[in-house]
Amino acid sequence: MSEPIAAVVVRAAELTARGLPRQAIDLLQPALVVNPLHGEAWCRLAAAYLDAGEPDPALNAAKRALVLDGDPAWAQRLTALALSELGRHAEAVVAARECVRRKPGDWRCQVVLAEVLANSPDGRREAVEVARQAAHLAPGQARAFQVLGDAALRVRDWGTAERAYRTALRLDPEAGDVRANLDTVRRKRGGAPIPPPSAEALHAAHALVWPALSRLAALLVAGGLVLLLGGMPRPTPFLGWFSGLLVVACAAVVGLVLVKARRGVRRALFRLPRHRPKVAFTATMFGLSAVILTGWTVALLLGATTMQPLVIAWLCALIGGAVVVLAGGR
């Protein structure tokens, strides 16, 4: 009988993940009548009840799981969350601490303890430290940083909250609730949320960037060709000074764009590649070319005699220049 109930548990987990906890409950209840000693199924039922906003039956299911074989830490986490939803904060904290005691290295136990402490009037400061420990244990889990941000938000620790929410968004860019909380933190700190660049700002940024990319194309392609011809058959350190001048000229072109850009346009410059794929590709090619050329220049001044980095830098510039010519400013 273990295979059928195991399959039911898997399907219930999928339904809950899709936002259909009521269907998961309807699937699990008859299966548990036949298999009342399956601890994992009781835990899955408790989780579905919590997602459905029904903490009372969730608590009953979690308590059943506590006395059965399975993952006691999971059952303890669910018990703590159900108690917290019911407003029984002191009991919730006790259950969550027991969960941490059983599995101190499990970040999920730390997250639940932080959540119930944050809901407890006397535990909000401790909640921040516990959530910080959860984030330390699971640096790749967006949920841990979201809970840290929520706990810090409750105690008005704006700096910690903003950093935590930023990290959570980096790990899970689609988390709309985290983004909304981050905007709230920014407003509390006195800074309005950063709006997306307007079409006018993007157009102005493009009008500045594209001519600069054309100038970079001319510098890197023509200058690279001159260096290739001048370095044959064997480059000398003296050639490195000319290569260095080419790098400085490229940096001057970029700096001139930043100087000319107004404040709103300057912000749009850094978001322009997301809206203009050709700009992103061309800038990447020229950036690679300039970085490789800089490294080759330093190596040349130190006595190196290889031409291969220069060839790679020139090819990158040539590809970027071809995009500039074919695009024609579009």
Protein backbone atom coordinates (compact mmCIF):
# COMPACT_ATOMS: atom_id res chain seq x y z
CA MET A 1 0.00 0.00 0.00
CA SER A 2 3.00 2.33 0.31
CA GLU A 3 3.26 2.99 -3.43
CA PRO A 4 -0.32 4.27 -3.87
CA ILE A 5 -0.17 6.60 -0.85
CA ALA A 6 3.26 7.81 -1.94
CA ALA A 7 1.84 8.69 -5.36
CA VAL A 8 -1.06 10.52 -3.69
CA VAL A 9 1.38 12.54 -1.57
CA VAL A 10 3.31 13.56 -4.69
CA ARG A 11 0.14 14.63 -6.52
CA ALA A 12 -1.02 16.56 -3.45
CA ALA A 13 2.29 18.40 -3.31
CA GLU A 14 1.94 19.34 -6.98
CA LEU A 15 -1.60 20.62 -6.43
CA THR A 16 -0.55 22.70 -3.44
CA ALA A 17 2.37 24.17 -5.40
CA ARG A 18 -0.06 25.17 -8.16
CA GLY A 19 -2.22 27.05 -5.67
CA LEU A 20 -4.91 24.35 -5.38
CA PRO A 21 -4.71 23.32 -1.70
CA ARG A 22 -8.41 22.42 -1.50
CA GLN A 23 -7.99 19.82 -4.24
CA ALA A 24 -4.93 18.48 -2.40
CA ILE A 25 -7.03 18.13 0.77
CA ASP A 26 -9.78 16.28 -1.09
CA LEU A 27 -7.16 13.93 -2.52
CA LEU A 28 -5.41 13.23 0.79
CA GLN A 29 -8.37 12.72 3.10
CA PRO A 30 -9.66 9.43 1.63
CA ALA A 31 -6.11 8.15 1.20
CA LEU A 32 -5.45 8.72 4.91
CA VAL A 33 -8.60 6.79 5.84
CA VAL A 34 -6.96 3.76 4.24
CA ASN A 35 -3.41 4.65 5.38
CA PRO A 36 -3.79 6.40 8.76
CA LEU A 37 -0.20 5.73 9.82
CA HIS A 38 1.51 7.53 6.95
CA GLY A 39 3.29 10.47 8.63
CA GLU A 40 4.33 12.23 5.43
CA ALA A 41 0.75 12.25 4.14
CA TRP A 42 -0.44 13.86 7.41
CA CYS A 43 2.27 16.52 7.02
CA ARG A 44 1.21 17.16 3.44
CA LEU A 45 -2.40 17.47 4.59
CA ALA A 46 -1.41 19.96 7.31
CA ALA A 47 0.55 22.01 4.76
CA ALA A 48 -2.45 22.05 2.40
CA TYR A 49 -4.76 23.20 5.20
CA LEU A 50 -2.33 26.02 6.05
CA ASP A 51 -2.25 27.12 2.42
CA ALA A 52 -6.05 27.04 2.40
CA GLY A 53 -6.15 29.32 5.46
CA GLU A 54 -7.53 26.67 7.84
CA PRO A 55 -5.15 26.48 10.82
CA ASP A 56 -7.43 24.38 13.06
CA PRO A 57 -7.48 21.22 10.90
CA ALA A 58 -3.85 21.95 9.98
CA LEU A 59 -2.90 21.72 13.67
CA ASN A 60 -4.80 18.46 14.09
CA ALA A 61 -3.08 16.92 11.06
CA ALA A 62 0.36 18.11 12.20
CA LYS A 63 -0.20 16.63 15.67
CA ARG A 64 -1.11 13.29 14.09
CA ALA A 65 2.15 13.41 12.13
CA LEU A 66 4.16 14.14 15.29
CA VAL A 67 3.43 10.71 16.77
CA LEU A 68 4.06 8.77 13.55
CA ASP A 69 7.19 7.77 11.68
CA GLY A 70 8.44 10.34 9.23
CA ASP A 71 10.17 13.69 9.45
CA PRO A 72 9.49 14.98 12.98
CA ALA A 73 11.05 18.37 12.16
CA TRP A 74 8.57 18.92 9.33
CA ALA A 75 5.64 18.04 11.60
CA GLN A 76 7.05 20.35 14.26
CA ARG A 77 7.36 23.22 11.76
CA LEU A 78 3.76 22.76 10.65
CA THR A 79 2.59 22.63 14.25
CA ALA A 80 4.38 25.89 15.03
CA LEU A 81 2.92 27.64 11.98
CA ALA A 82 -0.61 26.44 12.75
CA LEU A 83 -0.35 27.58 16.38
CA SER A 84 0.93 30.97 15.23
CA GLU A 85 -1.99 31.34 12.81
CA LEU A 86 -4.35 30.56 15.68
CA GLY A 87 -2.81 33.33 17.79
CA ARG A 88 -1.27 30.89 20.26
CA HIS A 89 2.12 32.59 19.98
CA ALA A 90 3.80 31.25 23.11
CA GLU A 91 3.00 27.64 22.13
CA ALA A 92 4.11 28.35 18.55
CA VAL A 93 7.50 29.58 19.76
CA VAL A 94 7.93 26.49 21.94
CA ALA A 95 7.14 24.21 19.00
CA ALA A 96 9.48 26.12 16.68
CA ARG A 97 12.32 26.01 19.19
CA GLU A 98 11.84 22.27 19.49
CA CYS A 99 12.09 22.04 15.71
CA VAL A 100 15.40 23.93 15.78
CA ARG A 101 16.62 21.73 18.62
CA ARG A 102 15.92 18.62 16.57
CA LYS A 103 17.59 19.96 13.41
CA PRO A 104 19.75 23.00 14.21
CA GLY A 105 21.35 22.95 10.77
CA ASP A 106 18.06 22.94 8.85
CA TRP A 107 17.42 26.46 7.53
CA ARG A 108 13.69 25.75 7.26
CA CYS A 109 13.46 25.26 11.02
CA GLN A 110 15.22 28.57 11.55
CA VAL A 111 12.84 30.26 9.09
CA VAL A 112 9.77 28.98 10.94
CA LEU A 113 11.20 30.06 14.29
CA ALA A 114 11.85 33.52 12.85
CA GLU A 115 8.31 33.72 11.48
CA VAL A 116 6.59 32.79 14.76
CA LEU A 117 8.92 35.03 16.76
CA ALA A 118 8.09 37.93 14.43
CA ASN A 119 4.39 37.34 15.10
CA SER A 120 5.03 37.31 18.84
CA PRO A 121 5.07 40.81 20.43
CA ASP A 122 8.14 40.01 22.53
CA GLY A 123 10.11 38.10 19.94
CA ARG A 124 10.60 40.51 17.05
CA ARG A 125 14.20 41.46 17.81
CA GLU A 126 15.19 37.82 18.21
CA ALA A 127 13.36 37.04 14.97
CA VAL A 128 15.85 39.16 13.03
CA GLU A 129 18.83 37.25 14.45
CA VAL A 130 17.20 33.87 13.84
CA ALA A 131 16.33 34.86 10.27
CA ARG A 132 19.90 36.03 9.78
CA GLN A 133 21.05 32.56 10.84
CA ALA A 134 18.63 30.99 8.35
CA ALA A 135 20.05 33.15 5.55
CA HIS A 136 23.57 32.16 6.60
CA LEU A 137 22.62 28.47 6.43
CA ALA A 138 20.91 28.85 3.04
CA PRO A 139 22.55 31.66 1.03
CA GLY A 140 20.86 30.43 -2.14
CA GLN A 141 17.29 30.36 -0.81
CA ALA A 142 15.16 33.41 -1.55
CA ARG A 143 12.68 32.43 1.17
CA ALA A 144 15.30 32.78 3.92
CA PHE A 145 16.12 36.34 2.84
CA GLN A 146 12.45 37.22 2.45
CA VAL A 147 11.78 36.19 6.05
CA LEU A 148 14.84 38.17 7.16
CA GLY A 149 13.49 41.21 5.34
CA ASP A 150 10.04 40.75 6.88
CA ALA A 151 11.49 40.41 10.39
CA ALA A 152 13.70 43.48 9.94
CA LEU A 153 10.76 45.44 8.54
CA ARG A 154 8.76 44.78 11.72
CA VAL A 155 11.48 46.31 13.91
CA ARG A 156 12.13 49.19 11.47
CA ASP A 157 15.64 48.03 10.63
CA TRP A 158 15.39 49.52 7.16
CA GLY A 159 18.97 48.79 6.11
CA THR A 160 18.81 45.09 6.92
CA ALA A 161 15.36 44.82 5.35
CA GLU A 162 16.45 46.46 2.11
CA ARG A 163 19.56 44.32 1.77
CA ALA A 164 17.59 41.15 2.50
CA TYR A 165 14.85 41.98 0.01
CA ARG A 166 17.39 42.88 -2.65
CA THR A 167 19.07 39.51 -2.20
CA ALA A 168 15.72 37.71 -2.27
CA LEU A 169 14.85 39.43 -5.55
CA ARG A 170 18.21 38.53 -7.04
CA LEU A 171 17.52 34.89 -6.20
CA ASP A 172 13.86 35.04 -7.27
CA PRO A 173 13.15 38.00 -9.59
CA GLU A 174 9.50 37.00 -9.96
CA ALA A 175 8.64 37.50 -6.25
CA GLY A 176 6.13 40.33 -6.50
CA ASP A 177 5.42 40.50 -2.77
CA VAL A 178 9.13 40.95 -2.05
CA ARG A 179 9.33 43.74 -4.61
CA ALA A 180 6.34 45.47 -2.99
CA ASN A 181 7.95 45.19 0.45
CA LEU A 182 11.20 46.58 -0.93
CA ASP A 183 9.31 49.60 -2.26
CA THR A 184 7.75 50.03 1.19
CA VAL A 185 11.19 50.01 2.80
CA ARG A 186 12.45 52.62 0.35
CA ARG A 187 9.51 54.87 1.14
CA LYS A 188 10.09 54.45 4.87
CA ARG A 189 13.73 55.41 4.39
CA GLY A 190 12.68 58.55 2.57
CA GLY A 191 13.50 57.41 -0.95
CA ALA A 192 10.79 56.76 -3.50
CA PRO A 193 10.91 53.51 -5.49
CA ILE A 194 13.13 53.82 -8.54
CA PRO A 195 10.76 54.11 -11.52
CA PRO A 196 11.53 52.44 -14.84
CA PRO A 197 13.10 54.79 -17.40
CA SER A 198 10.66 56.66 -19.61
CA ALA A 199 10.59 56.20 -23.36
CA GLU A 200 12.01 59.71 -23.74
CA ALA A 201 14.92 58.95 -21.40
CA LEU A 202 15.66 55.71 -23.25
CA HIS A 203 15.57 57.53 -26.58
CA ALA A 204 17.92 60.22 -25.27
CA ALA A 205 20.27 57.60 -23.87
CA HIS A 206 20.27 55.74 -27.17
CA ALA A 207 21.01 58.97 -29.01
CA LEU A 208 24.10 59.41 -26.84
CA VAL A 209 25.28 55.81 -26.79
CA TRP A 210 25.02 54.82 -30.43
CA PRO A 211 27.37 57.52 -31.81
CA ALA A 212 29.79 56.63 -29.02
CA LEU A 213 29.64 52.98 -30.07
CA SER A 214 30.39 54.06 -33.65
CA ARG A 215 33.46 55.97 -32.44
CA LEU A 216 34.57 52.98 -30.38
CA ALA A 217 34.16 50.77 -33.42
CA ALA A 218 36.42 53.05 -35.44
CA LEU A 219 39.01 53.26 -32.68
CA LEU A 220 39.15 49.57 -31.83
CA VAL A 221 38.93 48.19 -35.36
CA ALA A 222 41.28 50.67 -37.03
CA GLY A 223 43.60 50.96 -34.04
CA GLY A 224 43.71 47.20 -33.60
CA LEU A 225 44.57 46.73 -37.26
CA VAL A 226 47.41 49.24 -36.97
CA LEU A 227 48.72 47.42 -33.90
CA LEU A 228 48.52 44.08 -35.71
CA LEU A 229 50.53 45.41 -38.62
CA GLY A 230 53.00 47.21 -36.34
CA GLY A 231 53.52 44.16 -34.15
CA MET A 232 54.51 41.77 -36.90
CA PRO A 233 56.49 39.62 -36.78
CA ARG A 234 57.29 40.24 -33.10
CA PRO A 235 55.85 43.04 -30.93
CA THR A 236 58.10 45.15 -28.75
CA PRO A 237 57.39 46.94 -25.45
CA PHE A 238 57.45 50.22 -27.37
CA LEU A 239 54.24 49.11 -29.13
CA GLY A 240 52.57 48.87 -25.70
CA TRP A 241 52.62 52.66 -25.37
CA PHE A 242 50.54 53.02 -28.54
CA SER A 243 48.20 50.29 -27.34
CA GLY A 244 47.86 52.13 -24.03
CA LEU A 245 46.92 55.32 -25.84
CA LEU A 246 44.21 53.41 -27.69
CA VAL A 247 42.78 52.15 -24.38
CA VAL A 248 42.83 55.69 -22.96
CA ALA A 249 41.04 57.02 -26.04
CA CYS A 250 38.31 54.40 -25.63
CA ALA A 251 37.92 55.30 -21.96
CA ALA A 252 37.63 58.98 -22.93
CA VAL A 253 34.78 58.19 -25.33
CA VAL A 254 32.87 56.40 -22.56
CA GLY A 255 33.60 59.17 -20.07
CA LEU A 256 32.34 61.80 -22.49
CA VAL A 257 28.99 60.01 -22.74
CA LEU A 258 28.62 60.03 -18.95
CA VAL A 259 29.55 63.71 -18.76
CA LYS A 260 27.02 64.68 -21.43
CA ALA A 261 24.17 62.65 -19.93
CA ARG A 262 21.72 64.46 -17.68
CA ARG A 263 20.69 62.84 -14.42
CA GLY A 264 17.58 61.08 -15.74
CA VAL A 265 19.32 60.06 -18.93
CA ARG A 266 22.34 58.79 -16.98
CA ARG A 267 20.08 56.39 -15.08
CA ALA A 268 18.58 55.24 -18.38
CA LEU A 269 22.06 54.54 -19.75
CA PHE A 270 22.51 51.65 -17.36
CA ARG A 271 19.10 50.19 -18.23
CA LEU A 272 19.41 50.75 -21.97
CA PRO A 273 21.00 47.33 -22.74
CA ARG A 274 17.90 45.61 -21.29
CA HIS A 275 15.70 47.46 -23.81
CA ARG A 276 18.10 47.57 -26.77
CA PRO A 277 19.63 44.11 -27.43
CA LYS A 278 21.91 45.45 -30.18
CA VAL A 279 23.35 48.00 -27.78
CA ALA A 280 23.90 45.27 -25.19
CA PHE A 281 25.65 42.96 -27.65
CA THR A 282 27.81 45.68 -29.18
CA ALA A 283 28.81 47.11 -25.81
CA THR A 284 29.72 43.61 -24.62
CA MET A 285 31.94 43.00 -27.66
CA PHE A 286 33.69 46.36 -27.28
CA GLY A 287 34.05 45.84 -23.53
CA LEU A 288 35.70 42.45 -24.09
CA SER A 289 37.95 43.95 -26.72
CA ALA A 290 39.03 46.81 -24.43
CA VAL A 291 39.65 44.50 -21.45
CA ILE A 292 41.74 42.07 -23.51
CA LEU A 293 43.61 44.96 -25.10
CA THR A 294 44.37 46.40 -21.66
CA GLY A 295 45.73 43.08 -20.45
CA TRP A 296 47.84 42.69 -23.58
CA THR A 297 49.19 46.22 -23.15
CA VAL A 298 50.33 45.50 -19.61
CA ALA A 299 51.85 42.18 -20.64
CA LEU A 300 53.64 43.87 -23.55
CA LEU A 301 55.16 46.52 -21.29
CA LEU A 302 56.37 43.73 -19.01
CA GLY A 303 58.17 42.03 -21.88
CA ALA A 304 55.64 39.65 -23.43
CA THR A 305 55.90 38.99 -27.16
CA THR A 306 52.62 37.23 -27.97
CA MET A 307 50.11 38.56 -30.50
CA GLN A 308 47.23 36.20 -29.74
CA PRO A 309 45.39 38.47 -27.22
CA LEU A 310 45.54 41.33 -29.72
CA VAL A 311 44.03 39.12 -32.42
CA ILE A 312 41.16 38.13 -30.08
CA ALA A 313 40.58 41.75 -29.06
CA TRP A 314 40.52 42.86 -32.69
CA LEU A 315 38.05 40.11 -33.66
CA CYS A 316 35.71 41.15 -30.83
CA ALA A 317 35.92 44.76 -32.02
CA LEU A 318 35.31 43.65 -35.60
CA ILE A 319 32.14 41.75 -34.62
CA GLY A 320 30.85 44.70 -32.63
CA GLY A 321 31.72 47.08 -35.45
CA ALA A 322 29.83 44.92 -37.94
CA VAL A 323 26.71 45.15 -35.77
CA VAL A 324 27.07 48.93 -35.62
CA VAL A 325 27.35 49.17 -39.43
CA LEU A 326 24.48 46.77 -40.11
CA ALA A 327 22.17 48.33 -37.53
CA GLY A 328 22.80 51.82 -38.81
CA GLY A 329 21.85 53.51 -35.54
CA ARG A 330 18.63 51.57 -34.98
